[in-house]
């Protein structure tokens, strides 16, 4: 069955960096776009970044553009989120998800989700 397992979250000071990983199994990883989302307490889950499966073209939310980088390693069935210059407002549970065709930023078009990893940024 499809499984997505996130790791790499933790507590970091503002201005610091973290790299999240999402290990995928149970499907042809290289044939799917992937995305990262986050959910802060009391807020809706929001799009962070996505990466295509054909050319690894990427897209980002305005709030993270220039600070976060999404990448993938198809040989390892893993998608990453490098987060630099972290801010307290980046504090959230971060989820990776598998995209259906042309999902882009549309959360409703992601069909499988990981359990999430907590990122806490202290000021």
PDB file of C-alpha atoms in Angstrom:
ATOM      1  CA  UNK A   1       0.000   0.000   0.000  1.00  0.00           C
ATOM      2  CA  UNK A   2       1.009   3.620  -0.433  1.00  0.00           C
ATOM      3  CA  UNK A   3       3.056   4.958   2.453  1.00  0.00           C
ATOM      4  CA  UNK A   4       4.614   8.368   3.005  1.00  0.00           C
ATOM      5  CA  UNK A   5       6.808   8.848   6.056  1.00  0.00           C
ATOM      6  CA  UNK A   6       8.123  12.280   6.973  1.00  0.00           C
ATOM      7  CA  UNK A   7      11.158  12.935   9.148  1.00  0.00           C
ATOM      8  CA  UNK A   8      13.547  15.721  10.026  1.00  0.00           C
ATOM      9  CA  UNK A   9      11.334  18.036  12.013  1.00  0.00           C
ATOM     10  CA  UNK A  10      12.375  19.578  15.297  1.00  0.00           C
ATOM     11  CA  UNK A  11      12.979  22.729  17.292  1.00  0.00           C
ATOM     12  CA  UNK A  12      15.166  25.425  15.763  1.00  0.00           C
ATOM     13  CA  UNK A  13      15.865  29.067  16.461  1.00  0.00           C
ATOM     14  CA  UNK A  14      14.723  31.777  14.087  1.00  0.00           C
ATOM     15  CA  UNK A  15      17.155  32.104  11.209  1.00  0.00           C
ATOM     16  CA  UNK A  16      18.115  28.459  11.388  1.00  0.00           C
ATOM     17  CA  UNK A  17      17.640  25.622   8.926  1.00  0.00           C
ATOM     18  CA  UNK A  18      16.050  22.202   8.771  1.00  0.00           C
ATOM     19  CA  UNK A  19      15.761  19.577   6.057  1.00  0.00           C
ATOM     20  CA  UNK A  20      12.633  17.473   5.946  1.00  0.00           C
ATOM     21  CA  UNK A  21      12.526  14.117   4.185  1.00  0.00           C
ATOM     22  CA  UNK A  22       9.585  12.095   2.971  1.00  0.00           C
ATOM     23  CA  UNK A  23      10.214   8.431   2.174  1.00  0.00           C
ATOM     24  CA  UNK A  24       7.669   6.971  -0.229  1.00  0.00           C
ATOM     25  CA  UNK A  25       6.758   3.348  -0.855  1.00  0.00           C
ATOM     26  CA  UNK A  26       4.034   1.248  -2.419  1.00  0.00           C
ATOM     27  CA  UNK A  27       3.795   3.088  -5.741  1.00  0.00           C
ATOM     28  CA  UNK A  28       5.889   4.200  -8.703  1.00  0.00           C
ATOM     29  CA  UNK A  29       7.397   7.269  -7.062  1.00  0.00           C
ATOM     30  CA  UNK A  30       9.149   8.578 -10.178  1.00  0.00           C
ATOM     31  CA  UNK A  31       5.787   8.798 -11.980  1.00  0.00           C
ATOM     32  CA  UNK A  32       4.162  11.175  -9.519  1.00  0.00           C
ATOM     33  CA  UNK A  33       4.445  14.805  -8.592  1.00  0.00           C
ATOM     34  CA  UNK A  34       4.816  15.401  -4.875  1.00  0.00           C
ATOM     35  CA  UNK A  35       3.990  18.243  -2.543  1.00  0.00           C
ATOM     36  CA  UNK A  36       4.653  19.629   0.906  1.00  0.00           C
ATOM     37  CA  UNK A  37       1.941  21.261   2.997  1.00  0.00           C
ATOM     38  CA  UNK A  38       1.811  22.591   6.542  1.00  0.00           C
ATOM     39  CA  UNK A  39      -0.778  23.181   9.218  1.00  0.00           C
ATOM     40  CA  UNK A  40      -0.342  25.538  12.132  1.00  0.00           C
ATOM     41  CA  UNK A  41      -2.528  25.287  15.269  1.00  0.00           C
ATOM     42  CA  UNK A  42      -5.972  26.673  14.603  1.00  0.00           C
ATOM     43  CA  UNK A  43      -5.321  27.166  10.906  1.00  0.00           C
ATOM     44  CA  UNK A  44      -6.173  25.283   7.748  1.00  0.00           C
ATOM     45  CA  UNK A  45      -3.621  23.131   6.012  1.00  0.00           C
ATOM     46  CA  UNK A  46      -1.810  25.188   3.378  1.00  0.00           C
ATOM     47  CA  UNK A  47       0.340  24.548   0.333  1.00  0.00           C
ATOM     48  CA  UNK A  48       4.102  25.000   0.724  1.00  0.00           C
ATOM     49  CA  UNK A  49       5.809  23.534  -2.361  1.00  0.00           C
ATOM     50  CA  UNK A  50       5.425  20.988  -5.136  1.00  0.00           C
ATOM     51  CA  UNK A  51       7.714  19.241  -7.597  1.00  0.00           C
ATOM     52  CA  UNK A  52       6.842  17.639 -10.939  1.00  0.00           C
ATOM     53  CA  UNK A  53       7.761  14.098 -11.865  1.00  0.00           C
ATOM     54  CA  UNK A  54       8.907  14.656 -15.448  1.00  0.00           C
ATOM     55  CA  UNK A  55      11.279  17.605 -15.236  1.00  0.00           C
ATOM     56  CA  UNK A  56      11.333  18.278 -11.469  1.00  0.00           C
ATOM     57  CA  UNK A  57       9.855  21.703 -12.089  1.00  0.00           C
ATOM     58  CA  UNK A  58       8.945  23.299  -8.768  1.00  0.00           C
ATOM     59  CA  UNK A  59       6.434  25.729  -7.350  1.00  0.00           C
ATOM     60  CA  UNK A  60       6.299  27.535  -4.004  1.00  0.00           C
ATOM     61  CA  UNK A  61       3.958  29.483  -1.805  1.00  0.00           C
ATOM     62  CA  UNK A  62       4.867  33.169  -1.719  1.00  0.00           C
ATOM     63  CA  UNK A  63       5.515  32.934   2.021  1.00  0.00           C
ATOM     64  CA  UNK A  64       8.413  30.495   1.545  1.00  0.00           C
ATOM     65  CA  UNK A  65       9.759  31.492  -1.866  1.00  0.00           C
ATOM     66  CA  UNK A  66      13.505  32.127  -1.722  1.00  0.00           C
ATOM     67  CA  UNK A  67      13.851  30.365   1.642  1.00  0.00           C
ATOM     68  CA  UNK A  68      12.593  26.820   1.017  1.00  0.00           C
ATOM     69  CA  UNK A  69      13.705  24.372  -1.673  1.00  0.00           C
ATOM     70  CA  UNK A  70      11.897  21.207  -2.663  1.00  0.00           C
ATOM     71  CA  UNK A  71      13.821  18.416  -4.372  1.00  0.00           C
ATOM     72  CA  UNK A  72      13.501  14.726  -5.082  1.00  0.00           C
ATOM     73  CA  UNK A  73      15.708  11.671  -5.426  1.00  0.00           C
ATOM     74  CA  UNK A  74      13.877   9.094  -7.511  1.00  0.00           C
ATOM     75  CA  UNK A  75      16.535   6.458  -6.822  1.00  0.00           C
ATOM     76  CA  UNK A  76      15.747   6.758  -3.112  1.00  0.00           C
ATOM     77  CA  UNK A  77      11.986   7.326  -3.498  1.00  0.00           C
ATOM     78  CA  UNK A  78      12.374  10.413  -1.354  1.00  0.00           C
ATOM     79  CA  UNK A  79      11.282  14.028  -1.567  1.00  0.00           C
ATOM     80  CA  UNK A  80      12.980  16.719   0.489  1.00  0.00           C
ATOM     81  CA  UNK A  81      12.193  20.176   1.785  1.00  0.00           C
ATOM     82  CA  UNK A  82      15.216  22.296   2.651  1.00  0.00           C
ATOM     83  CA  UNK A  83      14.093  25.139   4.887  1.00  0.00           C
ATOM     84  CA  UNK A  84      16.438  28.071   5.472  1.00  0.00           C
ATOM     85  CA  UNK A  85      16.023  31.396   7.264  1.00  0.00           C
ATOM     86  CA  UNK A  86      13.230  29.934   9.327  1.00  0.00           C
ATOM     87  CA  UNK A  87      10.762  32.262  11.015  1.00  0.00           C
ATOM     88  CA  UNK A  88       8.456  31.689  13.996  1.00  0.00           C
ATOM     89  CA  UNK A  89       5.505  31.828  11.585  1.00  0.00           C
ATOM     90  CA  UNK A  90       6.887  28.703   9.878  1.00  0.00           C
ATOM     91  CA  UNK A  91       5.953  26.715  12.990  1.00  0.00           C
ATOM     92  CA  UNK A  92       3.553  23.968  11.924  1.00  0.00           C
ATOM     93  CA  UNK A  93       3.144  20.290  11.272  1.00  0.00           C
ATOM     94  CA  UNK A  94       4.583  19.611   7.823  1.00  0.00           C
ATOM     95  CA  UNK A  95       3.061  16.954   5.581  1.00  0.00           C
ATOM     96  CA  UNK A  96       4.159  15.447   2.313  1.00  0.00           C
ATOM     97  CA  UNK A  97       1.567  14.239  -0.133  1.00  0.00           C
ATOM     98  CA  UNK A  98       1.277  12.462  -3.462  1.00  0.00           C
ATOM     99  CA  UNK A  99      -0.199  14.536  -6.255  1.00  0.00           C
ATOM    100  CA  UNK A 100      -2.740  13.358  -8.741  1.00  0.00           C
ATOM    101  CA  UNK A 101      -2.236  14.598 -12.281  1.00  0.00           C
ATOM    102  CA  UNK A 102      -1.624  18.367 -12.470  1.00  0.00           C
ATOM    103  CA  UNK A 103      -2.456  18.932  -8.791  1.00  0.00           C
ATOM    104  CA  UNK A 104      -0.163  21.936  -8.410  1.00  0.00           C
ATOM    105  CA  UNK A 105      -1.251  23.976  -5.413  1.00  0.00           C
ATOM    106  CA  UNK A 106      -4.715  22.389  -5.164  1.00  0.00           C
ATOM    107  CA  UNK A 107      -4.807  20.479  -1.888  1.00  0.00           C
ATOM    108  CA  UNK A 108      -7.922  18.574  -2.976  1.00  0.00           C
ATOM    109  CA  UNK A 109      -5.958  16.884  -5.748  1.00  0.00           C
ATOM    110  CA  UNK A 110      -3.452  15.198  -3.437  1.00  0.00           C
ATOM    111  CA  UNK A 111      -4.570  11.674  -2.659  1.00  0.00           C
ATOM    112  CA  UNK A 112      -2.136  10.207  -0.116  1.00  0.00           C
ATOM    113  CA  UNK A 113      -0.633  11.921   2.915  1.00  0.00           C
ATOM    114  CA  UNK A 114       2.047  11.226   5.469  1.00  0.00           C
ATOM    115  CA  UNK A 115       1.525  11.495   9.211  1.00  0.00           C
ATOM    116  CA  UNK A 116       3.365  14.792   9.452  1.00  0.00           C
ATOM    117  CA  UNK A 117       6.442  16.073  11.261  1.00  0.00           C
ATOM    118  CA  UNK A 118       6.467  18.971  13.722  1.00  0.00           C
ATOM    119  CA  UNK A 119       8.608  22.011  13.016  1.00  0.00           C
ATOM    120  CA  UNK A 120       8.894  24.594  15.787  1.00  0.00           C
ATOM    121  CA  UNK A 121      10.783  27.838  15.277  1.00  0.00           C
ATOM    122  CA  UNK A 122      11.572  29.835  18.389  1.00  0.00           C
ATOM    123  CA  UNK A 123      12.074  33.591  18.348  1.00  0.00           C
TER     124      UNK A 123
END
